CSV table of C-alpha atoms in Angstrom, one decimal:
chain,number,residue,atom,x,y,z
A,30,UNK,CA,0.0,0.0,0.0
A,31,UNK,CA,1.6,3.7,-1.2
A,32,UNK,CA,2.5,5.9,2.0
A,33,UNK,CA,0.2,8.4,1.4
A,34,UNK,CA,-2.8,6.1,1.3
A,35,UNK,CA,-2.1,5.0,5.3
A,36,UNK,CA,-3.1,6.7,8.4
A,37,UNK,CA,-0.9,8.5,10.7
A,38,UNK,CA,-1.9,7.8,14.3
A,39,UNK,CA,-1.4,10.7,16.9
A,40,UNK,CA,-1.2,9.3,20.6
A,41,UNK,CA,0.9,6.6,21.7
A,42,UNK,CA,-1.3,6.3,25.1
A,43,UNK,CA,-4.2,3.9,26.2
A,44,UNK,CA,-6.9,4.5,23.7
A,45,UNK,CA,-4.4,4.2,20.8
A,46,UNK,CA,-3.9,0.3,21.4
A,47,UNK,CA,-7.5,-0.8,20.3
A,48,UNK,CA,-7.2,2.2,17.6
A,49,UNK,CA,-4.4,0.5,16.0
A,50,UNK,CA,-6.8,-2.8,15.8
A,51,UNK,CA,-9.8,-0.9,14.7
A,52,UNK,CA,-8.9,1.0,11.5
A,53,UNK,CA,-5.9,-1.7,11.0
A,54,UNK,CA,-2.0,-2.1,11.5
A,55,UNK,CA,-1.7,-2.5,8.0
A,56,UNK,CA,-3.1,0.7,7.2
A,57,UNK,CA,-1.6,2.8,10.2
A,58,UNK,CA,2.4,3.7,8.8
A,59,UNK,CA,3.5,5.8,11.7
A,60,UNK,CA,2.2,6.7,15.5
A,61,UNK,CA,3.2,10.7,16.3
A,62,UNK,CA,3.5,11.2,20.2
A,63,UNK,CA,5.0,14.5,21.9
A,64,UNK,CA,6.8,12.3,24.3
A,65,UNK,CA,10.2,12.4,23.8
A,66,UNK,CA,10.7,9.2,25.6
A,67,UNK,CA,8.7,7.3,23.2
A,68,UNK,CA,10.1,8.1,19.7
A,69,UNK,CA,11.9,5.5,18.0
A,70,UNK,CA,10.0,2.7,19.8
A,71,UNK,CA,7.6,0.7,18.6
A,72,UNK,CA,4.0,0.8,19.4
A,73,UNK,CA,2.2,-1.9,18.7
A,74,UNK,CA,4.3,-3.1,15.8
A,75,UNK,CA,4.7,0.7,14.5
A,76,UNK,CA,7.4,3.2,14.9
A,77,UNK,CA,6.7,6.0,17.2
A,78,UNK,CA,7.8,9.4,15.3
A,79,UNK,CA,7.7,13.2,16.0
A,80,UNK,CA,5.1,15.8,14.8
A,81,UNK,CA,8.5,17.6,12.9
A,82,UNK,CA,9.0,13.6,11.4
A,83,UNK,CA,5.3,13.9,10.3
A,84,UNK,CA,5.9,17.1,8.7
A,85,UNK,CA,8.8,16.2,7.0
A,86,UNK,CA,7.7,12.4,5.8
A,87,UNK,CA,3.7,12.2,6.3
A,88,UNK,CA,2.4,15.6,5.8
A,89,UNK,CA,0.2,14.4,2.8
A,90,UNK,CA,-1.3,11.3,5.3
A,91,UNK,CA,-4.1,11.5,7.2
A,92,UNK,CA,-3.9,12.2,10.8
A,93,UNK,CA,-6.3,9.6,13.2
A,94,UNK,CA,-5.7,11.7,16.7
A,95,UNK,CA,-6.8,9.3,19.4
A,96,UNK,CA,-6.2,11.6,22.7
A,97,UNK,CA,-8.7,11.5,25.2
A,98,UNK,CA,-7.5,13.7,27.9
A,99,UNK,CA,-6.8,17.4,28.0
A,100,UNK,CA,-3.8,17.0,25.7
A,101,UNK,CA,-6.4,16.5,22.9
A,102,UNK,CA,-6.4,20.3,22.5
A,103,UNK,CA,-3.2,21.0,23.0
A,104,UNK,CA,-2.5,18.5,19.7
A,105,UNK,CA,-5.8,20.1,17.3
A,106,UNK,CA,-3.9,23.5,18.0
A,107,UNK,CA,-0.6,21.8,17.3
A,108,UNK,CA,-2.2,20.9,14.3
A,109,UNK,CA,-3.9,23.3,12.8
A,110,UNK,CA,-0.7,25.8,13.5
A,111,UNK,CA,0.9,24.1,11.0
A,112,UNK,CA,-1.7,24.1,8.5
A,113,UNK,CA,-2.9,20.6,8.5
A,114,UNK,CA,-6.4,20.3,7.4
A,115,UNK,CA,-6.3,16.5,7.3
A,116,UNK,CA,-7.5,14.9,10.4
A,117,UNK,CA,-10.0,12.9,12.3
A,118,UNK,CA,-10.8,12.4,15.5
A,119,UNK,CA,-11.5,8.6,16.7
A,120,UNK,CA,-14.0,7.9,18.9
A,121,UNK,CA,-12.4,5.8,22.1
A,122,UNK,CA,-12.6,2.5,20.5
A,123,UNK,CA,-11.5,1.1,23.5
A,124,UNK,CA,-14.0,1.2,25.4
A,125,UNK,CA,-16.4,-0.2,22.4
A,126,UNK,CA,-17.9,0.8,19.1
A,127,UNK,CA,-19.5,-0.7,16.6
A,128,UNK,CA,-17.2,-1.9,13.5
A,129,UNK,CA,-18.6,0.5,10.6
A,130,UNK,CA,-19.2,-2.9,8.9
A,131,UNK,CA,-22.1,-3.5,12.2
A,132,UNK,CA,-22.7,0.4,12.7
A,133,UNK,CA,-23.9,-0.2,8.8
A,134,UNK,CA,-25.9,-2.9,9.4
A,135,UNK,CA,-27.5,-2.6,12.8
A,136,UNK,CA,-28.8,0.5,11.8
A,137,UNK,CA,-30.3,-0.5,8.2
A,138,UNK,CA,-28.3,1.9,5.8
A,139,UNK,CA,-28.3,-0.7,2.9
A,140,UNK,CA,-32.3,-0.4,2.8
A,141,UNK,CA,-32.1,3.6,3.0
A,142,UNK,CA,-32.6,5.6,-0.4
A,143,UNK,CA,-29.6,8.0,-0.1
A,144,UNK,CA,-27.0,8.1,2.6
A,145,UNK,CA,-25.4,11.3,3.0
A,146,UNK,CA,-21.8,11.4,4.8
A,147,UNK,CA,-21.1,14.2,7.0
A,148,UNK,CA,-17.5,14.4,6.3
A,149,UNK,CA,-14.9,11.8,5.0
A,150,UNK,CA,-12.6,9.8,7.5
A,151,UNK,CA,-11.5,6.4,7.8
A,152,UNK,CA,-14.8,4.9,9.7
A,153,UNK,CA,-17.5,6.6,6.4
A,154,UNK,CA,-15.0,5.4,4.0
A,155,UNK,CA,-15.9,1.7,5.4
A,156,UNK,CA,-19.1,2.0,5.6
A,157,UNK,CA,-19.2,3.3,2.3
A,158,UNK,CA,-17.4,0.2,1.0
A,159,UNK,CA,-19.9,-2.1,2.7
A,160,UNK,CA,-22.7,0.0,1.3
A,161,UNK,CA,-21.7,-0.1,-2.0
A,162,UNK,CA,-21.1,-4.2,-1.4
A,163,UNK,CA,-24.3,-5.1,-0.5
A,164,UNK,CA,-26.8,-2.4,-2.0
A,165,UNK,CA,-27.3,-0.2,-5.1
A,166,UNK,CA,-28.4,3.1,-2.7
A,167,UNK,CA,-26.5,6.4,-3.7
A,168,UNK,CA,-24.2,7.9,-1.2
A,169,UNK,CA,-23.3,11.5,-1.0
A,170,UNK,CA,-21.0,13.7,1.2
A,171,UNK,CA,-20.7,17.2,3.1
A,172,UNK,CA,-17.1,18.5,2.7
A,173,UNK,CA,-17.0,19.0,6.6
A,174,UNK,CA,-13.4,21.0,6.0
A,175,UNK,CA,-11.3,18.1,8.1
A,176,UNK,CA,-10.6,15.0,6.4
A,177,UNK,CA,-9.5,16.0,2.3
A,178,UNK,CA,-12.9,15.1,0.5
A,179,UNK,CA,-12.0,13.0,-3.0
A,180,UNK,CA,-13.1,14.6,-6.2
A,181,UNK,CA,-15.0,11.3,-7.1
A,182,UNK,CA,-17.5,12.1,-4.3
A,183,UNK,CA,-20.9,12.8,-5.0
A,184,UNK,CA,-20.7,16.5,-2.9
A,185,UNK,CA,-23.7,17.9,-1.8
A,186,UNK,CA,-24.5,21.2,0.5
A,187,UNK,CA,-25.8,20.9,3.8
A,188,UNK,CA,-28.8,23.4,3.1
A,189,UNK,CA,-29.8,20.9,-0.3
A,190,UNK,CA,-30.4,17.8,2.6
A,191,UNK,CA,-34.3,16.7,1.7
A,192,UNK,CA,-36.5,15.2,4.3
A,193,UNK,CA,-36.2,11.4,3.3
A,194,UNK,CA,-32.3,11.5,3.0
A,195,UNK,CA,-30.4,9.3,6.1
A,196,UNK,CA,-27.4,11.8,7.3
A,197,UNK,CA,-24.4,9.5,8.9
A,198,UNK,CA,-22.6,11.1,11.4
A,199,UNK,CA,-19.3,9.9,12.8
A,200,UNK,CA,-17.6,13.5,13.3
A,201,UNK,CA,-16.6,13.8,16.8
A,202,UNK,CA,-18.3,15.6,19.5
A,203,UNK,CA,-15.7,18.2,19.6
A,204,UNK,CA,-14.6,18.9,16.1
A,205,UNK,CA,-18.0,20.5,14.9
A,206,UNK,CA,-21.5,21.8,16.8
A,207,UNK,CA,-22.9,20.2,13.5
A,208,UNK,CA,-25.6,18.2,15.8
A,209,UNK,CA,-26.8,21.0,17.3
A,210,UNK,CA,-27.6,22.6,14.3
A,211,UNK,CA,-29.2,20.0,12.7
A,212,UNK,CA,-31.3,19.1,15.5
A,213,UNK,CA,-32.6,22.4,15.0
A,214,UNK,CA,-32.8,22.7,10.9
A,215,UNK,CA,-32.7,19.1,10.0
A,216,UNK,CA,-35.9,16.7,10.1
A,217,UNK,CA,-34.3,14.0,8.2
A,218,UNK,CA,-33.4,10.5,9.5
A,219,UNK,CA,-30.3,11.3,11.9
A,220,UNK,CA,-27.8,7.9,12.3
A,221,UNK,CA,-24.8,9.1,14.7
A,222,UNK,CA,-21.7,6.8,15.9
A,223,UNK,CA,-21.7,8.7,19.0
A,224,UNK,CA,-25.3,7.5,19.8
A,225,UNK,CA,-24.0,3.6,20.2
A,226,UNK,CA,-23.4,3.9,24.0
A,227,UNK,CA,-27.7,4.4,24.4
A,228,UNK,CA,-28.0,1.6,22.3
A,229,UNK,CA,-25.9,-0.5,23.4
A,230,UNK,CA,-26.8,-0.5,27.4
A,231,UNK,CA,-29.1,-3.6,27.0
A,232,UNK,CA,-26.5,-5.6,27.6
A,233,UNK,CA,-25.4,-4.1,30.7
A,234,UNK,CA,-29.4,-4.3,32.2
A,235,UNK,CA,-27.8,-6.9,35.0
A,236,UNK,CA,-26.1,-4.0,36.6
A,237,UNK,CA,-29.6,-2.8,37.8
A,238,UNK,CA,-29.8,-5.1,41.0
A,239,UNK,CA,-27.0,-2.9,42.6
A,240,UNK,CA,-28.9,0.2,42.4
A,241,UNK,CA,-29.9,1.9,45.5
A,242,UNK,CA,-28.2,-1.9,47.7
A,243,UNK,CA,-26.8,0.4,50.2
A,244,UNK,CA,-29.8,3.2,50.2
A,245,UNK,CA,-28.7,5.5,53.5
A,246,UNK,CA,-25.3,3.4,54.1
A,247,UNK,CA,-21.8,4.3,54.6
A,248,UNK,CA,-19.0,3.5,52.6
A,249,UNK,CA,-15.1,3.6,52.2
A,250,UNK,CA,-13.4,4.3,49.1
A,251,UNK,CA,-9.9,3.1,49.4
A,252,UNK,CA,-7.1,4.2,47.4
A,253,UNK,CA,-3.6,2.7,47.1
A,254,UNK,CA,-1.2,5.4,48.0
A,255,UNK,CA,1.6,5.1,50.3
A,256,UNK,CA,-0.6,6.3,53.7
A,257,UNK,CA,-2.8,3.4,53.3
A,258,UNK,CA,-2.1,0.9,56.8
A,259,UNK,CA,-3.2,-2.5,57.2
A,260,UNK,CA,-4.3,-1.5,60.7
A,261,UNK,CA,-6.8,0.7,59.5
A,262,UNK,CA,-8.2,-2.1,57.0
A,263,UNK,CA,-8.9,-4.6,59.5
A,264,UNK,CA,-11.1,-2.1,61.3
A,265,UNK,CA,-12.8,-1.6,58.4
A,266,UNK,CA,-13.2,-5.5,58.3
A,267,UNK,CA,-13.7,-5.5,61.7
A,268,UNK,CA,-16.4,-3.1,61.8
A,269,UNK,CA,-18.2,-4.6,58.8
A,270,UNK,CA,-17.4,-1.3,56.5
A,271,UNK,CA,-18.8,-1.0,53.3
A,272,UNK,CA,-15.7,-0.6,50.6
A,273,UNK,CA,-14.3,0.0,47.3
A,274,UNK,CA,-11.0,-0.4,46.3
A,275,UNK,CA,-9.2,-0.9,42.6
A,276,UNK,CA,-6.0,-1.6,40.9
A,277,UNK,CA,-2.9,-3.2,43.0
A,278,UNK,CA,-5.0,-3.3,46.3
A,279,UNK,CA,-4.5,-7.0,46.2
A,280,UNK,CA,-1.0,-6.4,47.4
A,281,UNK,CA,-1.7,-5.8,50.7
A,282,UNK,CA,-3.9,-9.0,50.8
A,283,UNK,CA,-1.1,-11.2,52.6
A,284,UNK,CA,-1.2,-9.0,55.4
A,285,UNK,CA,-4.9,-8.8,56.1
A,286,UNK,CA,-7.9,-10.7,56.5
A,287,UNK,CA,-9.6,-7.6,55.9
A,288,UNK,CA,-11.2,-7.5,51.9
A,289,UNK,CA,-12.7,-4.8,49.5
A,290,UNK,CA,-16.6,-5.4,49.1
A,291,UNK,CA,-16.5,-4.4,45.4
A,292,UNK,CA,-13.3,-4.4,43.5
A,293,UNK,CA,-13.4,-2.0,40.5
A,294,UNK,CA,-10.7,-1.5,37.8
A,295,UNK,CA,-10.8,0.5,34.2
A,296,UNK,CA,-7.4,0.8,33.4
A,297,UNK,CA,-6.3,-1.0,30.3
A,298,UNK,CA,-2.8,-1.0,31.1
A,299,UNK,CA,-3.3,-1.9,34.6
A,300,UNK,CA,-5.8,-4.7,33.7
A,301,UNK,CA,-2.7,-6.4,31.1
A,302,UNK,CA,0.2,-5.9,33.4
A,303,UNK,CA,-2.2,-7.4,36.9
A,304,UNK,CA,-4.3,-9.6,35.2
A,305,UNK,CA,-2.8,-12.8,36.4
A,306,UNK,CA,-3.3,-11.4,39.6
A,307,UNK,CA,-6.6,-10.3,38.9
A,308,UNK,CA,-8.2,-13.5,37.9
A,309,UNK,CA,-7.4,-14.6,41.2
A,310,UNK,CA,-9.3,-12.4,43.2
A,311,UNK,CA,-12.0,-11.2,41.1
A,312,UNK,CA,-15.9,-12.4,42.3
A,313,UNK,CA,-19.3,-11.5,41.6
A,314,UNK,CA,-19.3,-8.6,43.0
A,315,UNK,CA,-16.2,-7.2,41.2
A,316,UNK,CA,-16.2,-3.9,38.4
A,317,UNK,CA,-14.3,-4.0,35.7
A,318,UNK,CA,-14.2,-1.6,32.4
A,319,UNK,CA,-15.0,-3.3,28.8
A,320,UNK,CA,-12.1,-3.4,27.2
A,321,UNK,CA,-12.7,-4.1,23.7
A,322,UNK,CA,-10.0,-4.5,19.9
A,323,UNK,CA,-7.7,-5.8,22.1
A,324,UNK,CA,-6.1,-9.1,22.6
A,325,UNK,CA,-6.8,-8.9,26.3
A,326,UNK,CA,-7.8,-12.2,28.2
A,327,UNK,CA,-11.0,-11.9,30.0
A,328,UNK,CA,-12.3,-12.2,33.1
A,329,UNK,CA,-15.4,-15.0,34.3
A,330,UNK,CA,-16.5,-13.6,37.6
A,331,UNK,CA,-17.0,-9.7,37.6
A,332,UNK,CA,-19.5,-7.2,36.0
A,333,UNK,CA,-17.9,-5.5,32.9
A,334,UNK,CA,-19.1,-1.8,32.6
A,335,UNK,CA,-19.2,0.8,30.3
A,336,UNK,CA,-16.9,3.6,30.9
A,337,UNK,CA,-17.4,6.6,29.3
A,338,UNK,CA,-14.4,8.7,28.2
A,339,UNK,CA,-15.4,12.0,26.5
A,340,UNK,CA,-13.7,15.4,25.6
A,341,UNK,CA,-14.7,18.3,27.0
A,342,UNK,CA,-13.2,21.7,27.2
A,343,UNK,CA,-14.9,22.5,30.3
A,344,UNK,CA,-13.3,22.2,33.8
A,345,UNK,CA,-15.8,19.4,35.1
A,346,UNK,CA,-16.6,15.5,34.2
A,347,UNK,CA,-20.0,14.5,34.0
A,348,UNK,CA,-21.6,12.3,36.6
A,349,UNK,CA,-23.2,8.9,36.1
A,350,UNK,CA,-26.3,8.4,37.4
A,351,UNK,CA,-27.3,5.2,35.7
A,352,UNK,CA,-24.0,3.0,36.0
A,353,UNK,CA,-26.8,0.8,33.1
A,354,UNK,CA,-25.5,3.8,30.7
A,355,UNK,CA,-22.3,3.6,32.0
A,356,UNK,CA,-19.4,5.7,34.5
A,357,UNK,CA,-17.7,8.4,33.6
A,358,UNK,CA,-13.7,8.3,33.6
A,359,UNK,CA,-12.4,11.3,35.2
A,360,UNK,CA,-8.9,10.4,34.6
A,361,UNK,CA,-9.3,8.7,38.5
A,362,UNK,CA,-10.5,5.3,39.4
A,363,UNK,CA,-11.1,7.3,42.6
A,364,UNK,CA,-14.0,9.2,40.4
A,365,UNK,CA,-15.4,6.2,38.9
A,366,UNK,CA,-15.3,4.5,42.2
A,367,UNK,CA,-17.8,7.4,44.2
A,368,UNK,CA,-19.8,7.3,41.0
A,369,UNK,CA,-20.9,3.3,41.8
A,370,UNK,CA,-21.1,3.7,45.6
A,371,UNK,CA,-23.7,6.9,44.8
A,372,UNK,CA,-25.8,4.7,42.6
A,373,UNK,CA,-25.5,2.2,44.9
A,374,UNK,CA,-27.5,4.3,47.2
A,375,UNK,CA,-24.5,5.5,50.1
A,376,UNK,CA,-24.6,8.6,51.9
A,377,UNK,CA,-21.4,9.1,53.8
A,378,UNK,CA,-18.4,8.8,51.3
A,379,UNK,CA,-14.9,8.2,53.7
A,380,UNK,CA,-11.6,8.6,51.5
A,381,UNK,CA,-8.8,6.8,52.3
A,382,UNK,CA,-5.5,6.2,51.2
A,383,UNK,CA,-6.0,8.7,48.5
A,384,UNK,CA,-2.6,10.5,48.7
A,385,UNK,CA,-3.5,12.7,45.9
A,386,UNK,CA,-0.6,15.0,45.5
A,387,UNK,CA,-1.6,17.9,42.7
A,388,UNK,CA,1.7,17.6,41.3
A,389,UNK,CA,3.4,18.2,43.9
A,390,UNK,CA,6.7,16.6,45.9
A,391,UNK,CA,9.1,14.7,44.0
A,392,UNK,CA,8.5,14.9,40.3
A,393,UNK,CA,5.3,14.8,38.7
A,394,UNK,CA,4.3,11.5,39.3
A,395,UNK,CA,3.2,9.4,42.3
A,396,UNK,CA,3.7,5.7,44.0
A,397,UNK,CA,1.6,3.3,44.9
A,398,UNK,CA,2.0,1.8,49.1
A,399,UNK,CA,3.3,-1.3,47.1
A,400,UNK,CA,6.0,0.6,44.9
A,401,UNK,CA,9.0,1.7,45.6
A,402,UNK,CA,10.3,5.2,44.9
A,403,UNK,CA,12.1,4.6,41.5
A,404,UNK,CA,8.0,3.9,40.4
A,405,UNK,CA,7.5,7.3,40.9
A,406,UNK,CA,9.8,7.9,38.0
A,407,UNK,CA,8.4,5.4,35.4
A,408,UNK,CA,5.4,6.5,35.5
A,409,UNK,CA,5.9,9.8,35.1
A,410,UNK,CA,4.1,10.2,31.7
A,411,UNK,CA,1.3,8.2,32.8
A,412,UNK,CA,-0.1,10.1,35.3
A,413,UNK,CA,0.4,13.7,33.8
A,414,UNK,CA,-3.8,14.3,34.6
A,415,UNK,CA,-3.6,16.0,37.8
A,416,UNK,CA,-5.6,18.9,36.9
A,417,UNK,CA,-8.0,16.3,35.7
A,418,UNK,CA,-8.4,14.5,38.4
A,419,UNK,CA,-8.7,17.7,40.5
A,420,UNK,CA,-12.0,18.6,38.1
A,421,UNK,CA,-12.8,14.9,38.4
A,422,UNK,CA,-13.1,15.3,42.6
A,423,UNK,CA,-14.6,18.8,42.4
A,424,UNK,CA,-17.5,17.5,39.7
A,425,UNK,CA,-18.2,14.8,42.5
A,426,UNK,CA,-18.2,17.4,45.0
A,427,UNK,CA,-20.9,19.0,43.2
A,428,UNK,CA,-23.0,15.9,42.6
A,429,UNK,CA,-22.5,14.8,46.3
A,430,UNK,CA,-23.6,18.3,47.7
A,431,UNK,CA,-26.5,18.6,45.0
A,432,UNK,CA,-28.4,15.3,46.0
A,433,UNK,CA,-27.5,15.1,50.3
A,434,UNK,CA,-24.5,13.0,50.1
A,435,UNK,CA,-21.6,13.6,52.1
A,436,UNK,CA,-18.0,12.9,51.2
A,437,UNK,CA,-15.0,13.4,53.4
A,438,UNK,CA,-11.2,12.7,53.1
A,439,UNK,CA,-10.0,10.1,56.1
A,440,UNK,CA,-6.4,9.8,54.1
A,441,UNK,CA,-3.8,10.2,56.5
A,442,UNK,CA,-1.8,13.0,54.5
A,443,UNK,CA,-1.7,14.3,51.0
A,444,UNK,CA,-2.5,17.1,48.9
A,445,UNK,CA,-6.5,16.5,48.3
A,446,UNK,CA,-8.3,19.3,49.7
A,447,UNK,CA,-11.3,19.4,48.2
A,448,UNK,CA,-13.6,17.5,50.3
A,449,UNK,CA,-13.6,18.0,54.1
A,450,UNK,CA,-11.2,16.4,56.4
A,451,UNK,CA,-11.7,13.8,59.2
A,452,UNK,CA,-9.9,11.4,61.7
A,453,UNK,CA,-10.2,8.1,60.6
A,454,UNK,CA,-10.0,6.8,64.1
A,455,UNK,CA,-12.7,9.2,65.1
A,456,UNK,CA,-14.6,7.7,62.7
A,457,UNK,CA,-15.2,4.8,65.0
A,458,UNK,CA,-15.6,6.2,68.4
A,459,UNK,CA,-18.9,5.1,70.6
């Protein structure tokens, strides 16, 4: 396959590893990252390169950006300073989408009388493909001004759309306030890639029996930094506490009897590196993301979930009141984890062992209570999110004030000021 007719992937991170599977190593020649560290590796099978690399070697190839933190804008205006028009943003694959071959079929296109493509990228030019396989409709396209629109296409204006046309969306959420305009001129059939989490929740209806279990309750929501004492986790156990914890807490398990009533994990790269570990403990009762276009063994005990990882430009996450629809990332398992115990029906929130440190003390990153300092090095570039996760815990601030729920910080330590302090030992005074 020529050069210029493969993708360029931006973002050697999280997402990117099921983006690679979904649009295809073969047709991906090169992944652009603005970590230093990671050019001239391999991701995935495919050389990591610079954005002055892409410039110099790509700069006719289309750009896939697959960024789902804040960094996303820092890249689009990294982008567009340099003139490049040609770009798409992936939805988070990762977290599962329909194939366009399925998003085609599941919603009927072959039996509509003109599609109309808002925009070219890699997902329409699939869909188009399978279209044109297994039906005789025509297809046109709005030149949405990202991804280069081929002179082949049948173009039509976005003011000549007639009631009985199907408009295909697959834009993403941030690139274009396309769907609230048409929601408003538009009264055509709408079919939108960004719709599939609504439509797919059927398959998460089981998650219902935990809602509202612990209606009035405490609960502890434990996290893994260095503060965290066994001591203080067999009183939980001792006491009959309600709790949450996630990730590497299984570390501490050979020194307590003491264990986490639901264990939750949604990190994809924590889920590969622990999973041995994992399938040990996980029951029933555990939470763990959907990872999906990945070659990831699964898990037979605990309740996959639908995260939810979206762009925004504001300084606040959304918060999940249906865990059905899915949990919202936040950039903090801490986030995702206060989300559950809320629709689980607590009222009194106790942090602990969150040793949440803003960025500050040595470096930029942070250690784990089962780590030992030179962690705090490695992972660095992983956990450059701190204003994110400070949004994340001010958003559940908001919910948790907004509906009568209390949440206070029992850590012993830290930076995380947001929600009110207490004593953990006062916590269990007569």
């Amino acid at each position: 396959m020529p050069k210029q007719d493969k993708y360029i992937l931006f973002g050697a991170g999280i997402t990117g590893l099921a983006t690679l599977k979904y649009y295809g190593n073969d047709r991906i020649a090169a992944v652009i990252d603005n970590d230093k560290n990671k050019i001239g590796r391999n991701y995935g099978g495919i050389p990591v390169i610079s954005f002055e690399s892409y410039l110099k070697e790509y700069k006719d190839s289309l750009i896939i950006l697959s960024i789902y933190t804040k960094h996303y804008f820092n890249c689009i205006e990294q982008i567009k300073n340099n003139g490049i028009k040609n770009y798409f943003t992936s939805p988070p694959v990762l977290y599962g989408l329909e194939t366009p071959e399925e998003f085609a079929q599941n919603n009927k296109l072959a039996e509509c009388s003109h599609v109309v493509f808002f925009g070219s990228n890699p997902i329409t030019e699939r869909i188009e493909a399978y279209l044109r396989n297994n039906s005789n409709i025509s297809i046109g396209y709005i030149d949405n001004q990202l991804c280069r629109l081929d002179n082949n296409k049948d173009k039509i204006n976005l003011e000549d759309l007639q009631k009985e046309d199907t408009l295909v969306l697959t834009t993403n959420e941030m690139e274009t306030p396309i769907r609230n305009i048409l929601s408003r001129t538009f009264k055509g059939k709408i079919v939108d890639i960004y719709h599939y989490q609504e439509e797919r929740k059927e398959q998460y209806m089981y998650l219902e029996q935990y809602k509202n279990q612990y209606r009035g309750k405490r609960c502890f929501v434990i996290g893994n930094g260095p503060s965290l004492r066994s001591e203080d986790l067999m009183r939980l156990e001792q006491h009959k506490e309600i709790s949450f914890a996630a990730n590497g807490i299984f570390h501490i398990y050979n020194k307590v009897l003491w264990r986490p009533t639901h264990y939750m994990l949604c990190d994809a790269i924590a889920y590969k590196s622990m999973y041995e570990d994992i399938k040990k403990i996980e029951n029933e009762n555990a939470f763990i993301a959907d990872f999906c276009y990945t070659n990831f063994p699964k898990t037979n005990k605990a309740n996959r979930f639908y995260l939810i990882n979206k762009l925004s430009k504001l300084n606040r996450f959304e918060f999940s009141t249906d865990v059905v629809k899915g949990l919202y990332s936040g950039k903090t398992i801490t986030y995702v984890m206060i989300q559950m115990a809320c629709y689980m029906g607590v009222k009194e929130i106790y942090l602990l062992g969150v040793d949440w440190t803003g960025g500050k003390g040595t470096g930029v990153g942070r250690i784990d209570f089962y780590e030992g300092e030179s962690a705090r090095i490695e992972n660095n570039c992983a956990y450059d999110l701190f204003d994110e996760e400070k949004y994340a815990f001010e958003s559940a601030l908001e919910y948790a004030n907004a509906h009568g729920i209390k949440i206070w910080n029992a850590t012993r330590g830290g930076e995380l000021e947001v929600f009110e302090r207490v004593d953990f030992d006062s916590l269990f005074d007569k």
